Each structure stands twice: as C-alpha cells, then as structure tokens.
PDB file of C-alpha atoms in Angstrom:
ATOM      1  CA  UNK A   1     108.991  98.072 137.367  1.00  0.00           C
ATOM      2  CA  UNK A   2     106.989 101.313 137.507  1.00  0.00           C
ATOM      3  CA  UNK A   3     103.213 100.991 137.458  1.00  0.00           C
ATOM      4  CA  UNK A   4     101.029 103.747 135.986  1.00  0.00           C
ATOM      5  CA  UNK A   5      97.266 103.796 136.539  1.00  0.00           C
ATOM      6  CA  UNK A   6      95.408 105.631 133.776  1.00  0.00           C
ATOM      7  CA  UNK A   7      91.672 106.218 134.322  1.00  0.00           C
ATOM      8  CA  UNK A   8      89.940 106.469 130.934  1.00  0.00           C
ATOM      9  CA  UNK A   9      86.446 107.247 129.714  1.00  0.00           C
ATOM     10  CA  UNK A  10      87.191 107.154 125.968  1.00  0.00           C
ATOM     11  CA  UNK A  11      87.213 110.927 125.621  1.00  0.00           C
ATOM     12  CA  UNK A  12      89.919 112.817 123.731  1.00  0.00           C
ATOM     13  CA  UNK A  13      91.187 114.082 127.076  1.00  0.00           C
ATOM     14  CA  UNK A  14      91.667 110.600 128.516  1.00  0.00           C
ATOM     15  CA  UNK A  15      93.103 109.201 125.265  1.00  0.00           C
ATOM     16  CA  UNK A  16      95.668 112.008 125.210  1.00  0.00           C
ATOM     17  CA  UNK A  17      96.757 111.202 128.779  1.00  0.00           C
ATOM     18  CA  UNK A  18      96.978 107.482 127.937  1.00  0.00           C
ATOM     19  CA  UNK A  19      99.210 108.183 124.942  1.00  0.00           C
ATOM     20  CA  UNK A  20     101.392 110.401 127.127  1.00  0.00           C
ATOM     21  CA  UNK A  21     101.671 107.503 129.589  1.00  0.00           C
ATOM     22  CA  UNK A  22     102.682 105.132 126.775  1.00  0.00           C
ATOM     23  CA  UNK A  23     105.474 107.467 125.698  1.00  0.00           C
ATOM     24  CA  UNK A  24     106.573 107.822 129.305  1.00  0.00           C
ATOM     25  CA  UNK A  25     106.648 104.034 129.663  1.00  0.00           C
ATOM     26  CA  UNK A  26     108.808 103.819 126.535  1.00  0.00           C
ATOM     27  CA  UNK A  27     111.328 106.142 128.160  1.00  0.00           C
ATOM     28  CA  UNK A  28     111.262 104.122 131.399  1.00  0.00           C
ATOM     29  CA  UNK A  29     111.867 100.799 129.563  1.00  0.00           C
ATOM     30  CA  UNK A  30     110.212  98.756 132.316  1.00  0.00           C
ATOM     31  CA  UNK A  31     106.702  99.947 133.109  1.00  0.00           C
ATOM     32  CA  UNK A  32     103.187  98.578 133.458  1.00  0.00           C
ATOM     33  CA  UNK A  33     100.147 100.537 132.295  1.00  0.00           C
ATOM     34  CA  UNK A  34      96.699  99.884 133.738  1.00  0.00           C
ATOM     35  CA  UNK A  35      93.836 101.278 131.663  1.00  0.00           C
ATOM     36  CA  UNK A  36      90.961 101.650 134.117  1.00  0.00           C
ATOM     37  CA  UNK A  37      87.378 102.288 133.076  1.00  0.00           C
ATOM     38  CA  UNK A  38      84.529 102.552 135.558  1.00  0.00           C
ATOM     39  CA  UNK A  39      80.953 101.725 134.608  1.00  0.00           C
ATOM     40  CA  UNK A  40      78.759 102.484 137.582  1.00  0.00           C
ATOM     41  CA  UNK A  41      75.001 102.002 137.429  1.00  0.00           C
ATOM     42  CA  UNK A  42      73.146 103.208 140.485  1.00  0.00           C
ATOM     43  CA  UNK A  43      70.180 101.355 141.932  1.00  0.00           C
ATOM     44  CA  UNK A  44      67.895 104.145 140.754  1.00  0.00           C
ATOM     45  CA  UNK A  45      69.107 103.848 137.166  1.00  0.00           C
ATOM     46  CA  UNK A  46      68.034 100.206 137.099  1.00  0.00           C
ATOM     47  CA  UNK A  47      64.533 101.180 138.261  1.00  0.00           C
ATOM     48  CA  UNK A  48      63.762 104.609 136.821  1.00  0.00           C
ATOM     49  CA  UNK A  49      63.874 105.508 133.111  1.00  0.00           C
ATOM     50  CA  UNK A  50      66.387 108.006 131.749  1.00  0.00           C
ATOM     51  CA  UNK A  51      65.228 111.355 130.259  1.00  0.00           C
ATOM     52  CA  UNK A  52      65.009 109.419 126.965  1.00  0.00           C
ATOM     53  CA  UNK A  53      62.609 106.977 128.673  1.00  0.00           C
ATOM     54  CA  UNK A  54      65.161 104.155 128.569  1.00  0.00           C
ATOM     55  CA  UNK A  55      65.361 101.784 131.506  1.00  0.00           C
ATOM     56  CA  UNK A  56      68.827 100.395 132.253  1.00  0.00           C
ATOM     57  CA  UNK A  57      68.085  96.683 131.965  1.00  0.00           C
ATOM     58  CA  UNK A  58      70.479  93.793 132.556  1.00  0.00           C
ATOM     59  CA  UNK A  59      70.671  93.316 128.791  1.00  0.00           C
ATOM     60  CA  UNK A  60      71.572  96.966 128.305  1.00  0.00           C
ATOM     61  CA  UNK A  61      74.265  96.717 131.003  1.00  0.00           C
ATOM     62  CA  UNK A  62      75.728  93.588 129.393  1.00  0.00           C
ATOM     63  CA  UNK A  63      75.859  95.308 125.990  1.00  0.00           C
ATOM     64  CA  UNK A  64      77.523  98.369 127.511  1.00  0.00           C
ATOM     65  CA  UNK A  65      80.126  96.242 129.284  1.00  0.00           C
ATOM     66  CA  UNK A  66      80.967  94.534 125.991  1.00  0.00           C
ATOM     67  CA  UNK A  67      81.232  97.891 124.236  1.00  0.00           C
ATOM     68  CA  UNK A  68      83.539  99.278 126.895  1.00  0.00           C
ATOM     69  CA  UNK A  69      85.788  96.207 126.896  1.00  0.00           C
ATOM     70  CA  UNK A  70      86.101  96.508 123.115  1.00  0.00           C
ATOM     71  CA  UNK A  71      86.959 100.193 123.481  1.00  0.00           C
ATOM     72  CA  UNK A  72      89.615  99.364 126.086  1.00  0.00           C
ATOM     73  CA  UNK A  73      91.150  96.773 123.769  1.00  0.00           C
ATOM     74  CA  UNK A  74      91.163  99.299 120.934  1.00  0.00           C
ATOM     75  CA  UNK A  75      92.908 101.880 123.104  1.00  0.00           C
ATOM     76  CA  UNK A  76      95.398  99.238 124.240  1.00  0.00           C
ATOM     77  CA  UNK A  77      96.204  98.565 120.595  1.00  0.00           C
ATOM     78  CA  UNK A  78      96.900 102.253 119.991  1.00  0.00           C
ATOM     79  CA  UNK A  79      99.259 102.389 122.963  1.00  0.00           C
ATOM     80  CA  UNK A  80     101.106  99.280 121.793  1.00  0.00           C
ATOM     81  CA  UNK A  81     101.782 101.097 118.532  1.00  0.00           C
ATOM     82  CA  UNK A  82     103.578 103.748 120.600  1.00  0.00           C
ATOM     83  CA  UNK A  83     105.382 101.252 122.846  1.00  0.00           C
ATOM     84  CA  UNK A  84     105.261  97.680 121.499  1.00  0.00           C
ATOM     85  CA  UNK A  85     107.043  96.407 124.605  1.00  0.00           C
ATOM     86  CA  UNK A  86     104.619  97.875 127.091  1.00  0.00           C
ATOM     87  CA  UNK A  87     102.898  95.676 129.651  1.00  0.00           C
ATOM     88  CA  UNK A  88      99.308  96.916 129.363  1.00  0.00           C
ATOM     89  CA  UNK A  89      96.372  95.673 131.425  1.00  0.00           C
ATOM     90  CA  UNK A  90      92.774  96.634 130.847  1.00  0.00           C
ATOM     91  CA  UNK A  91      90.378  96.826 133.775  1.00  0.00           C
ATOM     92  CA  UNK A  92      86.638  97.476 133.822  1.00  0.00           C
ATOM     93  CA  UNK A  93      84.982  98.018 137.201  1.00  0.00           C
ATOM     94  CA  UNK A  94      81.381  98.525 138.279  1.00  0.00           C
ATOM     95  CA  UNK A  95      82.130 101.138 140.934  1.00  0.00           C
ATOM     96  CA  UNK A  96      82.444 104.906 140.617  1.00  0.00           C
ATOM     97  CA  UNK A  97      85.716 106.087 139.103  1.00  0.00           C
ATOM     98  CA  UNK A  98      87.000 107.501 142.396  1.00  0.00           C
ATOM     99  CA  UNK A  99      86.232 104.300 144.308  1.00  0.00           C
ATOM    100  CA  UNK A 100      87.738 102.235 141.504  1.00  0.00           C
ATOM    101  CA  UNK A 101      90.987 104.205 141.608  1.00  0.00           C
ATOM    102  CA  UNK A 102      91.340 104.001 145.385  1.00  0.00           C
ATOM    103  CA  UNK A 103      90.497 100.292 145.458  1.00  0.00           C
ATOM    104  CA  UNK A 104      93.129  99.544 142.812  1.00  0.00           C
ATOM    105  CA  UNK A 105      95.799 101.572 144.577  1.00  0.00           C
ATOM    106  CA  UNK A 106      95.050  99.739 147.815  1.00  0.00           C
ATOM    107  CA  UNK A 107      95.565  96.263 146.335  1.00  0.00           C
ATOM    108  CA  UNK A 108      98.524  96.890 144.047  1.00  0.00           C
ATOM    109  CA  UNK A 109     101.600  99.142 144.277  1.00  0.00           C
ATOM    110  CA  UNK A 110     100.966 102.043 141.902  1.00  0.00           C
ATOM    111  CA  UNK A 111     103.694 104.613 141.353  1.00  0.00           C
ATOM    112  CA  UNK A 112     101.683 107.220 139.507  1.00  0.00           C
ATOM    113  CA  UNK A 113      98.134 108.038 138.442  1.00  0.00           C
ATOM    114  CA  UNK A 114      98.019 109.815 135.087  1.00  0.00           C
ATOM    115  CA  UNK A 115      94.936 111.894 134.314  1.00  0.00           C
ATOM    116  CA  UNK A 116      94.158 114.241 131.452  1.00  0.00           C
ATOM    117  CA  UNK A 117      93.017 117.779 132.145  1.00  0.00           C
ATOM    118  CA  UNK A 118      90.083 119.024 130.101  1.00  0.00           C
ATOM    119  CA  UNK A 119      91.307 122.566 129.882  1.00  0.00           C
ATOM    120  CA  UNK A 120      88.596 124.973 128.827  1.00  0.00           C
ATOM    121  CA  UNK A 121      86.190 122.203 127.830  1.00  0.00           C
ATOM    122  CA  UNK A 122      85.745 120.709 131.275  1.00  0.00           C
ATOM    123  CA  UNK A 123      81.973 120.290 130.936  1.00  0.00           C
ATOM    124  CA  UNK A 124      82.111 119.050 127.343  1.00  0.00           C
ATOM    125  CA  UNK A 125      84.857 116.479 127.514  1.00  0.00           C
ATOM    126  CA  UNK A 126      85.905 114.007 130.164  1.00  0.00           C
ATOM    127  CA  UNK A 127      84.202 113.446 133.497  1.00  0.00           C
ATOM    128  CA  UNK A 128      87.541 112.156 134.730  1.00  0.00           C
ATOM    129  CA  UNK A 129      89.304 115.299 133.524  1.00  0.00           C
ATOM    130  CA  UNK A 130      86.824 117.579 135.248  1.00  0.00           C
ATOM    131  CA  UNK A 131      87.368 115.640 138.484  1.00  0.00           C
ATOM    132  CA  UNK A 132      91.160 115.369 138.277  1.00  0.00           C
ATOM    133  CA  UNK A 133      91.647 117.457 141.394  1.00  0.00           C
ATOM    134  CA  UNK A 134      89.130 115.416 143.392  1.00  0.00           C
ATOM    135  CA  UNK A 135      91.073 112.320 142.430  1.00  0.00           C
ATOM    136  CA  UNK A 136      94.346 113.910 143.524  1.00  0.00           C
ATOM    137  CA  UNK A 137      92.806 114.915 146.843  1.00  0.00           C
ATOM    138  CA  UNK A 138      91.719 111.347 147.590  1.00  0.00           C
ATOM    139  CA  UNK A 139      94.688 109.546 146.081  1.00  0.00           C
ATOM    140  CA  UNK A 140      97.461 108.273 148.372  1.00  0.00           C
ATOM    141  CA  UNK A 141      99.897 108.251 145.434  1.00  0.00           C
ATOM    142  CA  UNK A 142     101.111 111.115 143.198  1.00  0.00           C
ATOM    143  CA  UNK A 143      98.839 112.271 140.400  1.00  0.00           C
ATOM    144  CA  UNK A 144     100.169 113.585 137.097  1.00  0.00           C
ATOM    145  CA  UNK A 145      97.736 115.950 135.389  1.00  0.00           C
ATOM    146  CA  UNK A 146      98.404 116.201 131.649  1.00  0.00           C
ATOM    147  CA  UNK A 147      97.108 119.384 129.969  1.00  0.00           C
ATOM    148  CA  UNK A 148      95.338 118.939 126.618  1.00  0.00           C
ATOM    149  CA  UNK A 149      98.186 120.459 124.600  1.00  0.00           C
ATOM    150  CA  UNK A 150     101.061 118.860 126.504  1.00  0.00           C
ATOM    151  CA  UNK A 151     103.137 116.611 124.259  1.00  0.00           C
ATOM    152  CA  UNK A 152     105.504 114.143 125.881  1.00  0.00           C
ATOM    153  CA  UNK A 153     109.042 115.371 126.396  1.00  0.00           C
ATOM    154  CA  UNK A 154     111.827 113.644 128.279  1.00  0.00           C
ATOM    155  CA  UNK A 155     111.685 115.087 131.802  1.00  0.00           C
ATOM    156  CA  UNK A 156     115.018 116.810 132.331  1.00  0.00           C
ATOM    157  CA  UNK A 157     113.979 119.866 134.332  1.00  0.00           C
ATOM    158  CA  UNK A 158     111.258 120.289 136.962  1.00  0.00           C
ATOM    159  CA  UNK A 159     109.932 123.316 138.829  1.00  0.00           C
ATOM    160  CA  UNK A 160     109.118 122.855 142.516  1.00  0.00           C
ATOM    161  CA  UNK A 161     107.019 125.816 143.613  1.00  0.00           C
ATOM    162  CA  UNK A 162     106.659 126.656 147.288  1.00  0.00           C
ATOM    163  CA  UNK A 163     106.409 129.765 149.425  1.00  0.00           C
ATOM    164  CA  UNK A 164     109.437 128.959 151.643  1.00  0.00           C
ATOM    165  CA  UNK A 165     107.136 129.060 154.668  1.00  0.00           C
ATOM    166  CA  UNK A 166     106.535 126.165 157.033  1.00  0.00           C
ATOM    167  CA  UNK A 167     108.517 124.039 154.590  1.00  0.00           C
ATOM    168  CA  UNK A 168     108.904 121.219 157.125  1.00  0.00           C
ATOM    169  CA  UNK A 169     105.132 120.746 157.045  1.00  0.00           C
ATOM    170  CA  UNK A 170     104.743 121.408 153.348  1.00  0.00           C
ATOM    171  CA  UNK A 171     107.170 119.260 151.391  1.00  0.00           C
ATOM    172  CA  UNK A 172     106.385 115.512 151.226  1.00  0.00           C
ATOM    173  CA  UNK A 173     110.007 114.420 151.190  1.00  0.00           C
ATOM    174  CA  UNK A 174     109.447 110.698 150.679  1.00  0.00           C
ATOM    175  CA  UNK A 175     107.177 111.266 147.686  1.00  0.00           C
ATOM    176  CA  UNK A 176     109.643 113.758 146.251  1.00  0.00           C
ATOM    177  CA  UNK A 177     112.547 111.345 146.728  1.00  0.00           C
ATOM    178  CA  UNK A 178     110.613 108.552 145.031  1.00  0.00           C
ATOM    179  CA  UNK A 179     110.149 110.692 141.948  1.00  0.00           C
ATOM    180  CA  UNK A 180     113.581 112.293 141.736  1.00  0.00           C
ATOM    181  CA  UNK A 181     115.522 109.116 142.522  1.00  0.00           C
ATOM    182  CA  UNK A 182     114.178 107.443 139.384  1.00  0.00           C
ATOM    183  CA  UNK A 183     115.025 110.256 137.018  1.00  0.00           C
ATOM    184  CA  UNK A 184     118.031 112.466 136.351  1.00  0.00           C
ATOM    185  CA  UNK A 185     116.057 115.662 136.806  1.00  0.00           C
ATOM    186  CA  UNK A 186     117.391 119.168 137.304  1.00  0.00           C
ATOM    187  CA  UNK A 187     115.323 120.646 140.129  1.00  0.00           C
ATOM    188  CA  UNK A 188     114.508 124.356 140.254  1.00  0.00           C
ATOM    189  CA  UNK A 189     112.876 125.588 143.457  1.00  0.00           C
ATOM    190  CA  UNK A 190     110.714 128.639 142.850  1.00  0.00           C
ATOM    191  CA  UNK A 191     109.325 131.189 145.275  1.00  0.00           C
ATOM    192  CA  UNK A 192     106.874 133.720 143.887  1.00  0.00           C
ATOM    193  CA  UNK A 193     107.218 136.577 146.347  1.00  0.00           C
ATOM    194  CA  UNK A 194     104.016 138.523 146.822  1.00  0.00           C
ATOM    195  CA  UNK A 195     105.758 141.115 148.927  1.00  0.00           C
ATOM    196  CA  UNK A 196     106.072 138.967 152.049  1.00  0.00           C
ATOM    197  CA  UNK A 197     109.393 138.703 153.858  1.00  0.00           C
ATOM    198  CA  UNK A 198     111.078 135.312 153.524  1.00  0.00           C
ATOM    199  CA  UNK A 199     111.944 133.895 156.946  1.00  0.00           C
ATOM    200  CA  UNK A 200     115.698 133.187 157.080  1.00  0.00           C
ATOM    201  CA  UNK A 201     115.314 130.138 159.334  1.00  0.00           C
ATOM    202  CA  UNK A 202     112.706 128.594 157.068  1.00  0.00           C
ATOM    203  CA  UNK A 203     114.870 129.357 154.049  1.00  0.00           C
ATOM    204  CA  UNK A 204     117.904 127.661 155.584  1.00  0.00           C
ATOM    205  CA  UNK A 205     115.798 124.694 156.633  1.00  0.00           C
ATOM    206  CA  UNK A 206     114.577 124.332 153.049  1.00  0.00           C
ATOM    207  CA  UNK A 207     118.138 124.401 151.719  1.00  0.00           C
ATOM    208  CA  UNK A 208     119.142 121.669 154.139  1.00  0.00           C
ATOM    209  CA  UNK A 209     116.062 119.571 153.390  1.00  0.00           C
ATOM    210  CA  UNK A 210     116.662 119.560 149.647  1.00  0.00           C
ATOM    211  CA  UNK A 211     120.451 119.462 149.585  1.00  0.00           C
ATOM    212  CA  UNK A 212     120.559 115.869 148.310  1.00  0.00           C
ATOM    213  CA  UNK A 213     118.820 116.997 145.124  1.00  0.00           C
ATOM    214  CA  UNK A 214     121.272 119.868 144.452  1.00  0.00           C
ATOM    215  CA  UNK A 215     118.539 122.264 143.348  1.00  0.00           C
ATOM    216  CA  UNK A 216     118.922 125.859 142.236  1.00  0.00           C
ATOM    217  CA  UNK A 217     116.785 128.489 143.960  1.00  0.00           C
ATOM    218  CA  UNK A 218     114.845 131.177 142.173  1.00  0.00           C
ATOM    219  CA  UNK A 219     112.798 134.136 143.314  1.00  0.00           C
ATOM    220  CA  UNK A 220     110.253 135.985 141.232  1.00  0.00           C
ATOM    221  CA  UNK A 221     107.541 138.553 141.761  1.00  0.00           C
ATOM    222  CA  UNK A 222     104.184 138.283 140.057  1.00  0.00           C
ATOM    223  CA  UNK A 223     100.732 139.472 141.166  1.00  0.00           C
ATOM    224  CA  UNK A 224      99.173 136.242 139.871  1.00  0.00           C
ATOM    225  CA  UNK A 225     100.746 133.140 141.439  1.00  0.00           C
ATOM    226  CA  UNK A 226      99.607 130.732 138.719  1.00  0.00           C
ATOM    227  CA  UNK A 227     100.720 132.972 135.866  1.00  0.00           C
ATOM    228  CA  UNK A 228     104.026 133.539 137.598  1.00  0.00           C
ATOM    229  CA  UNK A 229     104.714 129.813 137.826  1.00  0.00           C
ATOM    230  CA  UNK A 230     103.695 129.123 134.243  1.00  0.00           C
ATOM    231  CA  UNK A 231     105.751 132.047 132.934  1.00  0.00           C
ATOM    232  CA  UNK A 232     108.825 130.868 134.827  1.00  0.00           C
ATOM    233  CA  UNK A 233     108.399 127.260 133.663  1.00  0.00           C
ATOM    234  CA  UNK A 234     108.105 128.394 130.053  1.00  0.00           C
ATOM    235  CA  UNK A 235     111.163 130.639 130.290  1.00  0.00           C
ATOM    236  CA  UNK A 236     113.192 127.793 131.801  1.00  0.00           C
ATOM    237  CA  UNK A 237     111.881 125.269 129.249  1.00  0.00           C
ATOM    238  CA  UNK A 238     110.904 122.889 132.052  1.00  0.00           C
ATOM    239  CA  UNK A 239     109.039 119.650 131.361  1.00  0.00           C
ATOM    240  CA  UNK A 240     107.250 119.363 134.695  1.00  0.00           C
ATOM    241  CA  UNK A 241     105.735 121.488 137.458  1.00  0.00           C
ATOM    242  CA  UNK A 242     105.641 119.884 140.910  1.00  0.00           C
ATOM    243  CA  UNK A 243     102.816 121.179 143.082  1.00  0.00           C
ATOM    244  CA  UNK A 244     102.264 120.561 146.779  1.00  0.00           C
ATOM    245  CA  UNK A 245      98.534 120.518 147.487  1.00  0.00           C
ATOM    246  CA  UNK A 246      98.790 120.666 151.252  1.00  0.00           C
ATOM    247  CA  UNK A 247      97.917 123.027 154.070  1.00  0.00           C
ATOM    248  CA  UNK A 248     100.239 126.040 154.369  1.00  0.00           C
ATOM    249  CA  UNK A 249     101.778 125.314 150.996  1.00  0.00           C
ATOM    250  CA  UNK A 250     102.117 127.607 148.060  1.00  0.00           C
ATOM    251  CA  UNK A 251      99.132 125.705 146.696  1.00  0.00           C
ATOM    252  CA  UNK A 252      97.079 125.575 149.876  1.00  0.00           C
ATOM    253  CA  UNK A 253      93.996 126.407 147.777  1.00  0.00           C
ATOM    254  CA  UNK A 254      95.011 124.208 144.869  1.00  0.00           C
ATOM    255  CA  UNK A 255      92.304 121.686 145.629  1.00  0.00           C
ATOM    256  CA  UNK A 256      89.673 124.338 145.017  1.00  0.00           C
ATOM    257  CA  UNK A 257      88.606 123.623 141.477  1.00  0.00           C
ATOM    258  CA  UNK A 258      88.782 127.198 140.174  1.00  0.00           C
ATOM    259  CA  UNK A 259      92.459 127.555 141.111  1.00  0.00           C
ATOM    260  CA  UNK A 260      93.502 124.071 140.079  1.00  0.00           C
ATOM    261  CA  UNK A 261      91.867 124.395 136.705  1.00  0.00           C
ATOM    262  CA  UNK A 262      93.752 127.643 136.147  1.00  0.00           C
ATOM    263  CA  UNK A 263      97.022 125.833 136.652  1.00  0.00           C
ATOM    264  CA  UNK A 264      96.238 122.896 134.380  1.00  0.00           C
ATOM    265  CA  UNK A 265      94.631 125.079 131.719  1.00  0.00           C
ATOM    266  CA  UNK A 266      97.375 127.676 131.606  1.00  0.00           C
ATOM    267  CA  UNK A 267     100.256 125.283 132.059  1.00  0.00           C
ATOM    268  CA  UNK A 268     101.733 124.037 128.812  1.00  0.00           C
ATOM    269  CA  UNK A 269     103.401 121.145 130.642  1.00  0.00           C
ATOM    270  CA  UNK A 270     102.170 118.411 133.011  1.00  0.00           C
ATOM    271  CA  UNK A 271     101.604 119.169 136.691  1.00  0.00           C
ATOM    272  CA  UNK A 272     102.597 116.591 139.304  1.00  0.00           C
ATOM    273  CA  UNK A 273     100.580 116.735 142.524  1.00  0.00           C
ATOM    274  CA  UNK A 274     102.570 115.344 145.452  1.00  0.00           C
ATOM    275  CA  UNK A 275     101.276 114.421 148.889  1.00  0.00           C
ATOM    276  CA  UNK A 276     102.549 112.342 151.796  1.00  0.00           C
TER     277      UNK A 276
END
C-alpha cells in the first residue's frame, strides 16, 4: 500500500491537491490518503485579543475544532466520490503544520506528501501552499507540489533535470528508485547548458548511475533555467518534473522561495522534490 499525506487548510489550493491525490490513488488501486489539518493556537493567542478584540477562549477553540472536523469529513466525502475505494483518514492536530507533518512522517511510513502550489496568489490563498518549499526542505520523504492548473494525468513520462555536475552527490538514488520502481515511467534526463563545458567523467558516471532506468538524455540551451525546463516538459508532453533540491544540483537554489515559486507557477505539471 502507498500512503499519501495531504496537508489541507480548506483553501482552493489545498482542495485541488487533495483531489489530485484521490485520482492518483485511483490509478494506484491500493493507497491510503491522510488528510491532515493543523490548528495551532499559541499561548499568546489565548491571552491577548485579536485585532477584532476577540480572545481565543476554550469555548472558541472547541467550536473551531468541531468546524474543522466537519470540514475534513466534507472533503473526505468529495474524495470518495472520485475514488469510492480509497482508504481515507482524517487527522486534526494542535501543532503547527510543519511540526504536524514531520511528526506524522516519523510515526508512520509515508511514501509521498502532496501539497498544492498557490501560484500567483500565494498571499491570498493557502498558507500551506505558500510554505510548500519550507515543507519540502524539512521533509524526509518526497514532496509533490501540484500547480493550481495541473489536472491529473497518468504519469507516463518524467523529466529529471540536473546539470551533469557532481552527479554522485546530487542524485538521491534510493528515493529515485522508490518512485520509478512503482511506475512504468519513461525517464528523460535534461541538462540545460548555460555555456559551461560538460565534464566527460561526470557524464559517464551519470549514464552508469541511471542505466537501470534506461533513460534518454537531452541537452538544451536556454538563458532562463526554469523556463527552459518548463518549455522542454511541455514539448515532450511530460506529466512530471523531478527536481533535486540539494547542494550542487541544478536546483541548488530551489529552496529559495523566489526560484521555487517560479517553477511551480510556470510549470503546467506537478513537480516532485526528491531528497535522500
């Protein structure tokens, strides 16, 4: 069984990612979905009034917990309409969303965290969506970021983007194997060449490292790395971009919000963030 953890905050962004996860679980036949909502009230909130002069009392907290549980059940019902056979668990925690995600991953095997990307409305939509990259940085398991306009498609072709440099340090092979072994995916390895010479030894090492996946190798030149990747993925009609947010990688600055948001905003397909 594959287990997908879906943090939700009842925004359109999070609902879209949850529905994507339900369709993915339908394709997998045997998957568990965990809808996770975090309701954290700091000590100061229980003492000091809000800007609306409302104090967060125990009664208010109890009412909010009930409201959130009802909302989780409602969302669960929507997902069961997509996949009636899905095993769906709802979970409401009283910690911050990041702590809640890490705690859950530490006590239960989770294969994938699925988070919606806000796109251009990062400050207007989901707090989870605007912090997707922070979650991926802290998460010990892969994170799938679903752009707001990404509809579910069977994953048949994936783009693995790297700069062919220090590949031994860059590619998390075990995480990559875990993903590719469960799906019949055509892997395309892409190098966007910004004018730098590709080291022959590194190139040969990469070929040997990935030989079990029988990938095809592609080279392209584009002054904007993100646009180059997105353009290539669109031309190839890929259903997934695999990014490697690690030091020395093609995405060594991916965890900087400005760059990461570019990728998830401009990408028309989901982006999988892999780490060891």
